[in-house]
mmCIF file of C-alpha atoms and ligand atoms in Angstrom:
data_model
loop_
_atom_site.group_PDB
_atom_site.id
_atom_site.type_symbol
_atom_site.label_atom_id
_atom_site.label_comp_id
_atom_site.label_asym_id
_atom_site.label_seq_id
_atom_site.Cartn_x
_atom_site.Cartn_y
_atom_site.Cartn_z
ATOM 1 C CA UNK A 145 0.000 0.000 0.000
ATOM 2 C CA UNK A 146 1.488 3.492 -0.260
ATOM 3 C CA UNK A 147 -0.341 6.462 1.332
ATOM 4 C CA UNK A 148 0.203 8.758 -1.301
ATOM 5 C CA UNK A 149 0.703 8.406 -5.521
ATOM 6 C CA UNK A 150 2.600 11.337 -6.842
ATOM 7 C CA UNK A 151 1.967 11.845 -10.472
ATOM 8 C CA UNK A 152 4.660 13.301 -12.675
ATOM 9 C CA UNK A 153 4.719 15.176 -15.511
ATOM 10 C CA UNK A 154 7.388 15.127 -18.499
ATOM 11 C CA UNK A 155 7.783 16.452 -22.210
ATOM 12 C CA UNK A 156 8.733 12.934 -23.560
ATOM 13 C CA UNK A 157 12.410 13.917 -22.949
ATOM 14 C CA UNK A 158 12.544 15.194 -19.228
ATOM 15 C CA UNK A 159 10.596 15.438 -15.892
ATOM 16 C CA UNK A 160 8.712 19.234 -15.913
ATOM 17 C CA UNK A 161 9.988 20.692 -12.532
ATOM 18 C CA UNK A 162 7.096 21.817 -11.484
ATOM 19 C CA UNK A 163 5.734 18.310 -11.029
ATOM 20 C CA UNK A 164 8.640 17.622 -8.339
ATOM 21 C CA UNK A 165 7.824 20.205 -6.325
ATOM 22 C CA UNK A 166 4.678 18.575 -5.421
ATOM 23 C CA UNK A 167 6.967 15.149 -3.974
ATOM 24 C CA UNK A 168 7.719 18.087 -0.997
ATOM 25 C CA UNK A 169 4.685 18.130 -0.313
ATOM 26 C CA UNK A 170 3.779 14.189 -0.459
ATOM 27 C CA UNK A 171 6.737 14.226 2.103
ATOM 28 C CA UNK A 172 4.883 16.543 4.564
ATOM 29 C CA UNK A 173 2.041 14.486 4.041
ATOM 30 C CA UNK A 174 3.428 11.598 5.907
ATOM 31 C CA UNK A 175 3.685 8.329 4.906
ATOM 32 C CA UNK A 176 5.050 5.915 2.243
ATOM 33 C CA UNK A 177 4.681 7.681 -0.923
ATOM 34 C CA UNK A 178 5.192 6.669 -5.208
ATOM 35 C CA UNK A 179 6.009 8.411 -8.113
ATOM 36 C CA UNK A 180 3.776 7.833 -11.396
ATOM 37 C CA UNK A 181 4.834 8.395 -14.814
ATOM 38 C CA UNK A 182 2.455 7.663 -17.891
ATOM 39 C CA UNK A 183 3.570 7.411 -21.319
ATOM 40 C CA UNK A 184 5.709 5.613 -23.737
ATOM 41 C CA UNK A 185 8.851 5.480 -23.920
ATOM 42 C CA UNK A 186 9.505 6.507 -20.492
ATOM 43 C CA UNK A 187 12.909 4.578 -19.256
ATOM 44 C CA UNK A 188 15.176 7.704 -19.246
ATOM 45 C CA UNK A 189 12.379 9.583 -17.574
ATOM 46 C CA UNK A 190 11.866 6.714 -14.696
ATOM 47 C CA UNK A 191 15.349 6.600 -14.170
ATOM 48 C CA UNK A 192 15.699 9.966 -13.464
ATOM 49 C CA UNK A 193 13.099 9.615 -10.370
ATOM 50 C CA UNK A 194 14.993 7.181 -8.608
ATOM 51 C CA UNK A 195 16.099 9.283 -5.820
ATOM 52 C CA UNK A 196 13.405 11.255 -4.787
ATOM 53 C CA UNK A 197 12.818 9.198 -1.298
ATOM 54 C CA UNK A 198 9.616 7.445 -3.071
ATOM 55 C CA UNK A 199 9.053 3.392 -1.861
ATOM 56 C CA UNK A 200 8.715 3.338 -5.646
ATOM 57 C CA UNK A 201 8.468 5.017 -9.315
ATOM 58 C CA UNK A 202 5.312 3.131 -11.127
ATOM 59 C CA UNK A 203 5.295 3.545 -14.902
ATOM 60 C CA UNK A 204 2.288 2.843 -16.928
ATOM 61 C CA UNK A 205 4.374 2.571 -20.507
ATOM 62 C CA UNK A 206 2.388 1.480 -23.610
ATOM 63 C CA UNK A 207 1.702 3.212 -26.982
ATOM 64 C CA UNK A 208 -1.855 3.548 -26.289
ATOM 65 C CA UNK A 209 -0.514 6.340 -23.493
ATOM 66 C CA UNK A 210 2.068 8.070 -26.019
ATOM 67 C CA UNK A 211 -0.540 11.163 -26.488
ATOM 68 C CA UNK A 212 -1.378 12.527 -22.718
ATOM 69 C CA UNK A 213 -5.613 11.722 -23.254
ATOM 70 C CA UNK A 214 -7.022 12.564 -20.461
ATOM 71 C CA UNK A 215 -9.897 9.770 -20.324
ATOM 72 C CA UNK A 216 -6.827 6.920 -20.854
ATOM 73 C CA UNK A 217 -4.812 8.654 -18.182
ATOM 74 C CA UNK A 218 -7.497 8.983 -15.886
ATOM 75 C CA UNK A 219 -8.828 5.500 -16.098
ATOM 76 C CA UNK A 220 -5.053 4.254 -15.657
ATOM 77 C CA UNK A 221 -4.260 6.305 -12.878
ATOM 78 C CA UNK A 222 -7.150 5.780 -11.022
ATOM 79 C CA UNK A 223 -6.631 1.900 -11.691
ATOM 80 C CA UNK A 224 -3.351 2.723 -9.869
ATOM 81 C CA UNK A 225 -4.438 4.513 -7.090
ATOM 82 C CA UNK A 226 -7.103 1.638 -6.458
ATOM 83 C CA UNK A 227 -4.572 -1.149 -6.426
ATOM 84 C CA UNK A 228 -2.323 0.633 -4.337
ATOM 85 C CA UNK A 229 -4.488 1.914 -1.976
ATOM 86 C CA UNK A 230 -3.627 4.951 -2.052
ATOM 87 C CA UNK A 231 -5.149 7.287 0.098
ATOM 88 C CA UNK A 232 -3.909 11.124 -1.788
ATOM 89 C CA UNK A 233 -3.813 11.224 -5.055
ATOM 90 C CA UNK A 234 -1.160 14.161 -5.728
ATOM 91 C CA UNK A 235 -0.119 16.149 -8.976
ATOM 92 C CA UNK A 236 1.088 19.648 -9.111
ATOM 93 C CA UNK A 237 -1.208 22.389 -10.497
ATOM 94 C CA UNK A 238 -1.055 22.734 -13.973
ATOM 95 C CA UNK A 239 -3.039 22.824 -17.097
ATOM 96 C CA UNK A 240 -2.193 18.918 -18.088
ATOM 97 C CA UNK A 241 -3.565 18.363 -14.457
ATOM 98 C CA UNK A 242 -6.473 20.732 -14.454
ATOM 99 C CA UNK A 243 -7.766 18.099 -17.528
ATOM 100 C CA UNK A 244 -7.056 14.490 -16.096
ATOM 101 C CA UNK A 245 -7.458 14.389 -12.030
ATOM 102 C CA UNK A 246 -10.580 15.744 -12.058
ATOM 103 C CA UNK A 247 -11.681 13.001 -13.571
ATOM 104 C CA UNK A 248 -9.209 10.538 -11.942
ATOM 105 C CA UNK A 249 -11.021 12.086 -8.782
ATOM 106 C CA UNK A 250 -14.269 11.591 -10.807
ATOM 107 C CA UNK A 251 -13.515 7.641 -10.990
ATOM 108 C CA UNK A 252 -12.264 7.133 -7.434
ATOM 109 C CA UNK A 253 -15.442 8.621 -6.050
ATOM 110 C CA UNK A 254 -13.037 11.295 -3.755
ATOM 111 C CA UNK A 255 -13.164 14.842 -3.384
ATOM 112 C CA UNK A 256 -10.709 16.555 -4.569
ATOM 113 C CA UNK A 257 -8.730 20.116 -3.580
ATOM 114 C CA UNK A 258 -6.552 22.266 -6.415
ATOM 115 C CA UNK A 259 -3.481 24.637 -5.731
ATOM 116 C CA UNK A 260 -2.555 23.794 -2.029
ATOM 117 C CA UNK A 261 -0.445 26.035 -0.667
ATOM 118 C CA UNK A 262 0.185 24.181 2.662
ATOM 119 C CA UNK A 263 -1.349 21.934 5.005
ATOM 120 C CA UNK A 264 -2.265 22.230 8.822
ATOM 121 C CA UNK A 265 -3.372 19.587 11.183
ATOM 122 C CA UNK A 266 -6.983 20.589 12.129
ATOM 123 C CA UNK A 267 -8.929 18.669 14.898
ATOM 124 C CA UNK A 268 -6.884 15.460 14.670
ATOM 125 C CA UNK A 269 -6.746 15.665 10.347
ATOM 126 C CA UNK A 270 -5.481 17.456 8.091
ATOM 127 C CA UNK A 271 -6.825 21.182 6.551
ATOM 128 C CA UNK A 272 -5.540 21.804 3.542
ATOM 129 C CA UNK A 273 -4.933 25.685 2.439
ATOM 130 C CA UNK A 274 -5.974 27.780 -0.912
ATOM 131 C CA UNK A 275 -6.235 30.351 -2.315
ATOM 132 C CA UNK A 276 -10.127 31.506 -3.605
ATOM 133 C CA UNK A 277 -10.986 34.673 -5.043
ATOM 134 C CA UNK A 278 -8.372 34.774 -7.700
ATOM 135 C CA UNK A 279 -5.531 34.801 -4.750
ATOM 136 C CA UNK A 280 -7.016 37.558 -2.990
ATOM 137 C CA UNK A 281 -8.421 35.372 -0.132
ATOM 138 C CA UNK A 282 -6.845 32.093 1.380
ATOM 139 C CA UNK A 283 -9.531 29.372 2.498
ATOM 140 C CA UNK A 284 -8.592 26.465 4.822
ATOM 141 C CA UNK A 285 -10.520 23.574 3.983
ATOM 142 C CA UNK A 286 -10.951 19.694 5.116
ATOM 143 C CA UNK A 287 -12.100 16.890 2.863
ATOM 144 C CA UNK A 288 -14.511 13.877 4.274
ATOM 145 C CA UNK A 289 -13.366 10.085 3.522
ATOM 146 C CA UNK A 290 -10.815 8.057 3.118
ATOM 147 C CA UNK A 291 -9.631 8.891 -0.405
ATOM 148 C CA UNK A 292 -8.586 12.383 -2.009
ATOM 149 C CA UNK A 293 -7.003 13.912 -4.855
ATOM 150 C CA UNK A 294 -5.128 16.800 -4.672
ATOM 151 C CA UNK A 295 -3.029 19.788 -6.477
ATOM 152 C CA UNK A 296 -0.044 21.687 -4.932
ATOM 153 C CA UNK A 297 1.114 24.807 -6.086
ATOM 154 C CA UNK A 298 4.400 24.037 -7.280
ATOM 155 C CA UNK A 299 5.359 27.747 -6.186
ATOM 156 C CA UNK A 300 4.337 26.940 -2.508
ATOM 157 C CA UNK A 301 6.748 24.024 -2.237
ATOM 158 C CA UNK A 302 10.678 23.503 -2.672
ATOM 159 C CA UNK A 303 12.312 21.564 -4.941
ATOM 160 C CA UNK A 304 12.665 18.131 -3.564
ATOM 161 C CA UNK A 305 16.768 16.928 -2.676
ATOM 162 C CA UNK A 306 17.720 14.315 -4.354
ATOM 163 C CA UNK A 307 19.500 11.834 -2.247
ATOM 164 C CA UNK A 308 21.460 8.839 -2.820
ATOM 165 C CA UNK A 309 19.057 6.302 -2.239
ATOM 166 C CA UNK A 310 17.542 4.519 -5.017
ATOM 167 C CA UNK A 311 14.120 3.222 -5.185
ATOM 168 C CA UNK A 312 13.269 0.106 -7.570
ATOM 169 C CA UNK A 313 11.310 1.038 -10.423
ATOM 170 C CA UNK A 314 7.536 -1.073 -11.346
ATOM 171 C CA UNK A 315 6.039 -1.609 -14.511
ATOM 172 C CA UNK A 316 2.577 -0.970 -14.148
ATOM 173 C CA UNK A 317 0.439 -3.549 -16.345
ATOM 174 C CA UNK A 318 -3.142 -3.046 -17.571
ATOM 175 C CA UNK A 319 -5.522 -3.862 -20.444
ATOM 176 C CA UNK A 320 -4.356 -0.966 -23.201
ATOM 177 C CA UNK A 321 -7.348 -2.613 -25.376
ATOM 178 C CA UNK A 322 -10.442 -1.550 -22.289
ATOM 179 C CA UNK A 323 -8.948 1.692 -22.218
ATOM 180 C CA UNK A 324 -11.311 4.529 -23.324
ATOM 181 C CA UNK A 325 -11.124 5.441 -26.978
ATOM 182 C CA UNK A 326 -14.426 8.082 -27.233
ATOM 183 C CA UNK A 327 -11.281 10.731 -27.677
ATOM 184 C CA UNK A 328 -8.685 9.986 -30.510
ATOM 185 C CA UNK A 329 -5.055 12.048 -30.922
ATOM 186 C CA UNK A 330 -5.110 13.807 -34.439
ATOM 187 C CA UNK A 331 -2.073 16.153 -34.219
ATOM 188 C CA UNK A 332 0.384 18.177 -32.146
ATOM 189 C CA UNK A 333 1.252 21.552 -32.837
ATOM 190 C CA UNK A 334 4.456 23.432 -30.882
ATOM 191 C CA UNK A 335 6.255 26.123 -30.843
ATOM 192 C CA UNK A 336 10.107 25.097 -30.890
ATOM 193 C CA UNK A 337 11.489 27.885 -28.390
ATOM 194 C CA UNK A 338 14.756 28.490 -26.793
ATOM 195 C CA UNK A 339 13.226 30.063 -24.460
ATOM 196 C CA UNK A 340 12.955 29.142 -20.741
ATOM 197 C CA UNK A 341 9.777 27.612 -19.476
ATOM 198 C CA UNK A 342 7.450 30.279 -18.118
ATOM 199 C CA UNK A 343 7.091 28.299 -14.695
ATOM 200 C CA UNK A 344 10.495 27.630 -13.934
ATOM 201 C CA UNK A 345 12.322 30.207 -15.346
ATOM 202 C CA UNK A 346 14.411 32.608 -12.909
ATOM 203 C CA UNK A 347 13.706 35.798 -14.826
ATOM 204 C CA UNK A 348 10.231 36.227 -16.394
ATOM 205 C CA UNK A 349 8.958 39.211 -18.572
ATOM 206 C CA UNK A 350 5.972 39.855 -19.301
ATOM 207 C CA UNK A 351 3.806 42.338 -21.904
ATOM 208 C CA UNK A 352 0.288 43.874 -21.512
ATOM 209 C CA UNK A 353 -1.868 46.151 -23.940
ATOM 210 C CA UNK A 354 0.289 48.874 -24.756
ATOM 211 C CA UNK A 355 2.490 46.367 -26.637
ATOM 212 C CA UNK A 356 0.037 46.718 -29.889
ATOM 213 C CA UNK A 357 0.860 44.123 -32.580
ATOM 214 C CA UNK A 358 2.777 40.917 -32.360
ATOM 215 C CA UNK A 359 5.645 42.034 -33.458
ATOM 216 C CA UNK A 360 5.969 44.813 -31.227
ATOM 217 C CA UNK A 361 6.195 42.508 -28.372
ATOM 218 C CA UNK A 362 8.566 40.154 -29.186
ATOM 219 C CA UNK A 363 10.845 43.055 -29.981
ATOM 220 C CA UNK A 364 10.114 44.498 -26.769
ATOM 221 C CA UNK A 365 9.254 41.806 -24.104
ATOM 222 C CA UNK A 366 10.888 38.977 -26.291
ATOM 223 C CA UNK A 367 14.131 41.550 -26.892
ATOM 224 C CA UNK A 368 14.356 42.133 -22.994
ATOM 225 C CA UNK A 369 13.611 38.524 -21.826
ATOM 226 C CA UNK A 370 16.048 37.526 -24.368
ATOM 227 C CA UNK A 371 18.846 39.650 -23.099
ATOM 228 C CA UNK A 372 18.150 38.608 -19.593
ATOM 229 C CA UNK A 373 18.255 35.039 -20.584
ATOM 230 C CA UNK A 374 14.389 34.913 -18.974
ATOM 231 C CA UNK A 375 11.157 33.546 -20.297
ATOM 232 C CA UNK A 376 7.907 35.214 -21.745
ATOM 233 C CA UNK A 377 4.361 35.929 -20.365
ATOM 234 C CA UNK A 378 1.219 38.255 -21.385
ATOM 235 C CA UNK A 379 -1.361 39.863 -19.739
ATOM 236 C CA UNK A 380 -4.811 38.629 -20.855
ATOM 237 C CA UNK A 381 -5.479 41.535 -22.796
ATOM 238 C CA UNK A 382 -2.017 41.156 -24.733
ATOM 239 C CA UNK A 383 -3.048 37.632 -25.431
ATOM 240 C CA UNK A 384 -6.797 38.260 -26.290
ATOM 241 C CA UNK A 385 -5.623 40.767 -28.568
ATOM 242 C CA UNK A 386 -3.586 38.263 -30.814
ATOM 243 C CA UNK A 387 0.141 40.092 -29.556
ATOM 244 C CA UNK A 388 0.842 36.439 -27.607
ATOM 245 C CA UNK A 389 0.378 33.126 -27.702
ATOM 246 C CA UNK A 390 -2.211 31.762 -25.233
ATOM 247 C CA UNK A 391 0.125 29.813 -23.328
ATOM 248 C CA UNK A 392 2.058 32.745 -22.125
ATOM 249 C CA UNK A 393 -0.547 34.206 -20.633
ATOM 250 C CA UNK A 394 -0.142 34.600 -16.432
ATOM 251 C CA UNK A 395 -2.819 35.182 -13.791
ATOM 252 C CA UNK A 396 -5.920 33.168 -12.366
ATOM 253 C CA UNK A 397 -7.168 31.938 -15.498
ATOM 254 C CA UNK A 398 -3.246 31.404 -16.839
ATOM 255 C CA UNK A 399 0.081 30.366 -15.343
ATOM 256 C CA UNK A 400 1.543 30.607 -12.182
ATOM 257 C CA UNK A 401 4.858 32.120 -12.121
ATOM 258 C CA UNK A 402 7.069 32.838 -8.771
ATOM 259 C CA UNK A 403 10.350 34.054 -10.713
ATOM 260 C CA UNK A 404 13.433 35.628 -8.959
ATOM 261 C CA UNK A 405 12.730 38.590 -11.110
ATOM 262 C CA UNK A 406 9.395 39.069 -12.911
ATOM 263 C CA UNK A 407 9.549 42.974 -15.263
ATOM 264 C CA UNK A 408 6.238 44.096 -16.058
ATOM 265 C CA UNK A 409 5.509 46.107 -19.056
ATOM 266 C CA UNK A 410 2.512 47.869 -19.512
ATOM 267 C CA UNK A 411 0.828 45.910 -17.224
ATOM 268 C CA UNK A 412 -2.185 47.566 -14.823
ATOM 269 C CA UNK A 413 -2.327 45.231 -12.170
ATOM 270 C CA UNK A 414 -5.740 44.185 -12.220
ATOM 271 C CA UNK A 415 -6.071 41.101 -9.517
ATOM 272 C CA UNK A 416 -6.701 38.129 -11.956
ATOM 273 C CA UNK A 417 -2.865 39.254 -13.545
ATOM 274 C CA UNK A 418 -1.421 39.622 -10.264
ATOM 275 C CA UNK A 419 -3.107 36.294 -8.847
ATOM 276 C CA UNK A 420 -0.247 34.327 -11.322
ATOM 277 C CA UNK A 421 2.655 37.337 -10.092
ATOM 278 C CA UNK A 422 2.247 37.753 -6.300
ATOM 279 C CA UNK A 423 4.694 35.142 -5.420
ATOM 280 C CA UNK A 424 8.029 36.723 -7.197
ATOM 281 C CA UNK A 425 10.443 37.565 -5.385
ATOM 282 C CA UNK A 426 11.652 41.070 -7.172
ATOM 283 C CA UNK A 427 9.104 42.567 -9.003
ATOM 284 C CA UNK A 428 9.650 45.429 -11.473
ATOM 285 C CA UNK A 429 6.850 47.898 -13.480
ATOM 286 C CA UNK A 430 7.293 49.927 -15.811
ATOM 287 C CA UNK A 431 3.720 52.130 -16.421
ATOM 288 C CA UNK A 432 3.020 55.500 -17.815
ATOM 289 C CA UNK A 433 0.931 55.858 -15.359
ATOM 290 C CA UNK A 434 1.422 56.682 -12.011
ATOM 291 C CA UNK A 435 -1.551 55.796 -10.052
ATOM 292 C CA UNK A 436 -1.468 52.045 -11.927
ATOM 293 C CA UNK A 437 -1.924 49.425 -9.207
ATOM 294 C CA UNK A 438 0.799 47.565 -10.155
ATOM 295 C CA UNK A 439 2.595 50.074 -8.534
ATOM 296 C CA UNK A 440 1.391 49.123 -5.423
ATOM 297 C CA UNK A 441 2.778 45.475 -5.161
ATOM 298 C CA UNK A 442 6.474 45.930 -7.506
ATOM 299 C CA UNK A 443 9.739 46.462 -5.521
ATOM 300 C CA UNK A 444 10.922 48.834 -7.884
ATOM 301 C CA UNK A 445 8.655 51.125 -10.178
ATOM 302 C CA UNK A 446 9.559 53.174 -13.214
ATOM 303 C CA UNK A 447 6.878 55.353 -14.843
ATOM 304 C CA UNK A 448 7.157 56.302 -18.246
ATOM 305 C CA UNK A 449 6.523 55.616 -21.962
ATOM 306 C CA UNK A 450 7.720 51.524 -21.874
ATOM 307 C CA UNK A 451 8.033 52.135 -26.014
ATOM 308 C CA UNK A 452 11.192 54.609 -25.262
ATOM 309 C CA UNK A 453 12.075 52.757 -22.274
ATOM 310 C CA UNK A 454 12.542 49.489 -22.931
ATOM 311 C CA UNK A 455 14.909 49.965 -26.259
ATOM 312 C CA UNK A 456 17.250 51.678 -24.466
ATOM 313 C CA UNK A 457 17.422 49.077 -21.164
ATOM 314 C CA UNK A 458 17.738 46.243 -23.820
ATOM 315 C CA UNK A 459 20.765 48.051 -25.628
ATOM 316 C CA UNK A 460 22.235 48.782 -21.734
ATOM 317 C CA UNK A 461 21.923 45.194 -20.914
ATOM 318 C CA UNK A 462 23.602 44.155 -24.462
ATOM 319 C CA UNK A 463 26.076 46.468 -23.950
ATOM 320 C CA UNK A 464 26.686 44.903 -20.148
HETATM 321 C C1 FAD B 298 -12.644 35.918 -14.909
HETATM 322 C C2 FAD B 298 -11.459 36.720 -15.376
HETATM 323 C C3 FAD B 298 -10.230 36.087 -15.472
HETATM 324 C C4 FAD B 298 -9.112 36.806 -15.902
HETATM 325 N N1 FAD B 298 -7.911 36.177 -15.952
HETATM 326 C C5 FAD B 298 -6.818 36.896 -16.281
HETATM 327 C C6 FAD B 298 -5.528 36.301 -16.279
HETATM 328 O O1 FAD B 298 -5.354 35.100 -16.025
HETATM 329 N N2 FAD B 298 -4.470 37.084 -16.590
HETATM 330 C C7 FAD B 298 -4.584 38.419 -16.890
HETATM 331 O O2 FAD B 298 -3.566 39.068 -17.144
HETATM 332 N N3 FAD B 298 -5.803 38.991 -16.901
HETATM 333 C C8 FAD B 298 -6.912 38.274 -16.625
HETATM 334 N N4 FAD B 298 -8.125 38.870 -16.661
HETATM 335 C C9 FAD B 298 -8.210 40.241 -17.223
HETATM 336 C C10 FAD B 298 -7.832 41.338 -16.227
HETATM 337 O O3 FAD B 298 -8.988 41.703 -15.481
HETATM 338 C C11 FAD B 298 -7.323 42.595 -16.962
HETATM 339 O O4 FAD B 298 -8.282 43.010 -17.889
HETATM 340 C C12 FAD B 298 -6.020 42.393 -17.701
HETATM 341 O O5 FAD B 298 -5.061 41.767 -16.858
HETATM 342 C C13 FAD B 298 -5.485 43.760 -18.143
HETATM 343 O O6 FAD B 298 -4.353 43.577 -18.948
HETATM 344 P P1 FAD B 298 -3.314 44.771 -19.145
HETATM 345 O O7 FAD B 298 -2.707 45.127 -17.835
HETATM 346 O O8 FAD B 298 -2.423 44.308 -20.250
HETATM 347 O O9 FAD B 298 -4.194 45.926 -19.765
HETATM 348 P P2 FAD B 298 -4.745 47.262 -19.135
HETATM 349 O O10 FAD B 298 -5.505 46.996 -17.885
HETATM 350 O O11 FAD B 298 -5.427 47.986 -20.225
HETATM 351 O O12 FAD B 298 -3.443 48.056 -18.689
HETATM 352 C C14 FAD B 298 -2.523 48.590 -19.562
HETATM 353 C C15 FAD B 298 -1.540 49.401 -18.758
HETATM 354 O O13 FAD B 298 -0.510 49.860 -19.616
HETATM 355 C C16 FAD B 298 -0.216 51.196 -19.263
HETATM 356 N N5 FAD B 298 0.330 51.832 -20.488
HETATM 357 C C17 FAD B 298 -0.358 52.209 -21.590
HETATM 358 N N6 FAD B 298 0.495 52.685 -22.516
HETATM 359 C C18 FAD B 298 1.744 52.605 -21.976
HETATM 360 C C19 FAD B 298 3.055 52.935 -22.440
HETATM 361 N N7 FAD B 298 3.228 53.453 -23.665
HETATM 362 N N8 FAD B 298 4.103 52.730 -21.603
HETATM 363 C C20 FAD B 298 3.945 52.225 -20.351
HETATM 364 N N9 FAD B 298 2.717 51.891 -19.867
HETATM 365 C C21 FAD B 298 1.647 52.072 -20.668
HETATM 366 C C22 FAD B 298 -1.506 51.821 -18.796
HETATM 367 O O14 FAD B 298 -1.245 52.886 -17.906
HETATM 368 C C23 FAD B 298 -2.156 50.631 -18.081
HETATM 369 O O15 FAD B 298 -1.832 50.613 -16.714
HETATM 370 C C24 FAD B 298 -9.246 38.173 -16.259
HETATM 371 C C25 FAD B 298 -10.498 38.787 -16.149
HETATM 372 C C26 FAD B 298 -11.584 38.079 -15.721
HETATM 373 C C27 FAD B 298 -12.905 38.782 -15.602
#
């Protein structure tokens, strides 16, 4: 039996960090805990999970898991968590999650509680804490039965240590042919970047409305994450407006990013942007406008035209 399955997410060639930081919390949990992987392919990827402190890594490996569907996934890992017993289902929050434990959670018959930010013991159990109102309230909240499925907030947890210990790695068998097929892969489209990931790069910057066309913003925000060596995000607006991608956009309906240094350009501040910010550690604004309520949460603040600003601090940084 192990108290608590940890499911792990990867990009067919390596773990995503994120997905570690939720083992932290599986460790505060209590408890004998596993690491799942689903895919195909996945022996570099298992191997690299040896060391995490987990009684075991369990990988589900067959071709009819080498597209992450989120009915086959589901069905799988809840086949898992039965079998083991598990008693906290565990993945970090993310949009791969937000699609397959729900479900998972739907076929286990358990509740389930998204983006924990830490746990308390409450009356003899444990109270799990979250944030509600696009982060501008925290609600403490307990969960009836024996079962549960959960999401951590990768940016509330630290990076698990390795340590030398290795754990043996399972093969998870199951019946590829029972395995839903209402939803069939067609294609994949990505954008090759060499770029850091949004959530786990140290140095994110980001571009709002002001930034007018596409190709204003990668000059700008691309040109000044690039020369910082840091990732890209958008506002909503930015995105809605066709200037980004929708997978850069940050906030309560996009990523969560808790950079060293996040740079805000032409950003507002409204809550649902800041609910994805709050958490960095340095955060710098750069507004025409001095009353903006970004203002009121960056560490440093400059106010002026970001379209003569930001050319010049790009050339500075060039320049070293
Ligand atoms: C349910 C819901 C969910 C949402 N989820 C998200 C979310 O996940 N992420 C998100 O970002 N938003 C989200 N929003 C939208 C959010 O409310 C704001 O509308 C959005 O964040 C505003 O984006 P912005 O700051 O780019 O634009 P604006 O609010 O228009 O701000 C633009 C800023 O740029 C400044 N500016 C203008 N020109 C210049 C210039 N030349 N130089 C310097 N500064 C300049 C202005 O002073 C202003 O402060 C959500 C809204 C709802 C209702």
């Amino acid at each position: 039996m192990v108290e608590t399955l940890v499911l792990i997410e990867h990009d067919r060639r390596q773990v995503k960090r994120p997905s570690l930081h939720a083992i932290t919390l599986a460790q505060q949990l209590g408890g004998e805990y596993a690491l799942l992987v689903l895919g195909h392919g996945l022996d570099e990827i298992a191997a690299s999970l040896v060391s995490y402190g987990a009684a075991a890594v369990i990988v589900a490996d067959d071709p009819a898991l080498a597209e992450p569907l989120a009915d086959r996934y589901a069905t799988v890992i809840a086949e898992v968590a039965r079998k083991r017993g598990t008693k906290t289902l565990l993945g970090t929050s993310s949009t791969f999650s937000k699609d397959v434990l729900p479900r998972a959670a739907a076929l286990l018959d358990a509740p389930m509680v998204t983006d924990v930010l830490a746990i308390e013991e409450m009356d003899g159990s444990i109270a799990y804490r979250r944030p509600i109102n696009a982060g501008s309230m925290l609600a403490t909240v307990k969960v009836e039965g024996d079962r549960r499925v959960l999401t951590a907030r990768a940016t509330a947890f630290e990076a698990p240590a390795a340590n030398v210990a290795v754990c043996p790695t399972e093969r998870f068998l199951f019946d590829a042919a029972s395995l839903p097929n209402g939803v069939q892969f067609i294609s994949r489209e990505q954008r090759a970047s060499e770029r850091p990931d949004l959530t786990e790069s140290r140095v994110v910057v980001s571009g709002g409305r002001p930034l007018r066309d596409p190709e204003t913003f990668e000059r700008l925000v691309g040109g000044l994450a690039d020369a910082l060596g840091g990732a890209v995000g958008a506002t909503r607006a930015a995105v809605d407006a066709g200037m980004a991608p929708n997978d850069y956009q940050i906030g309560q309906t996009g990523k969560v990013v808790a950079p060293e240094l996040y740079i805000a350009l032409g950003i507002s501040g409204a809550i649902q942007h800041l609910a994805g910010i709050k958490d960095s550690r340095i955060i710098v604004a750069i507004n025409k406008d001095p009353d903006a309520p970004i203002f009121q949460i960056a560490t440093y603040g400059l106010v002026g035209d970001l379209h003569q600003i930001v050319p010049q601090l790009i050339e500075s940084i060039r320049r070293g």
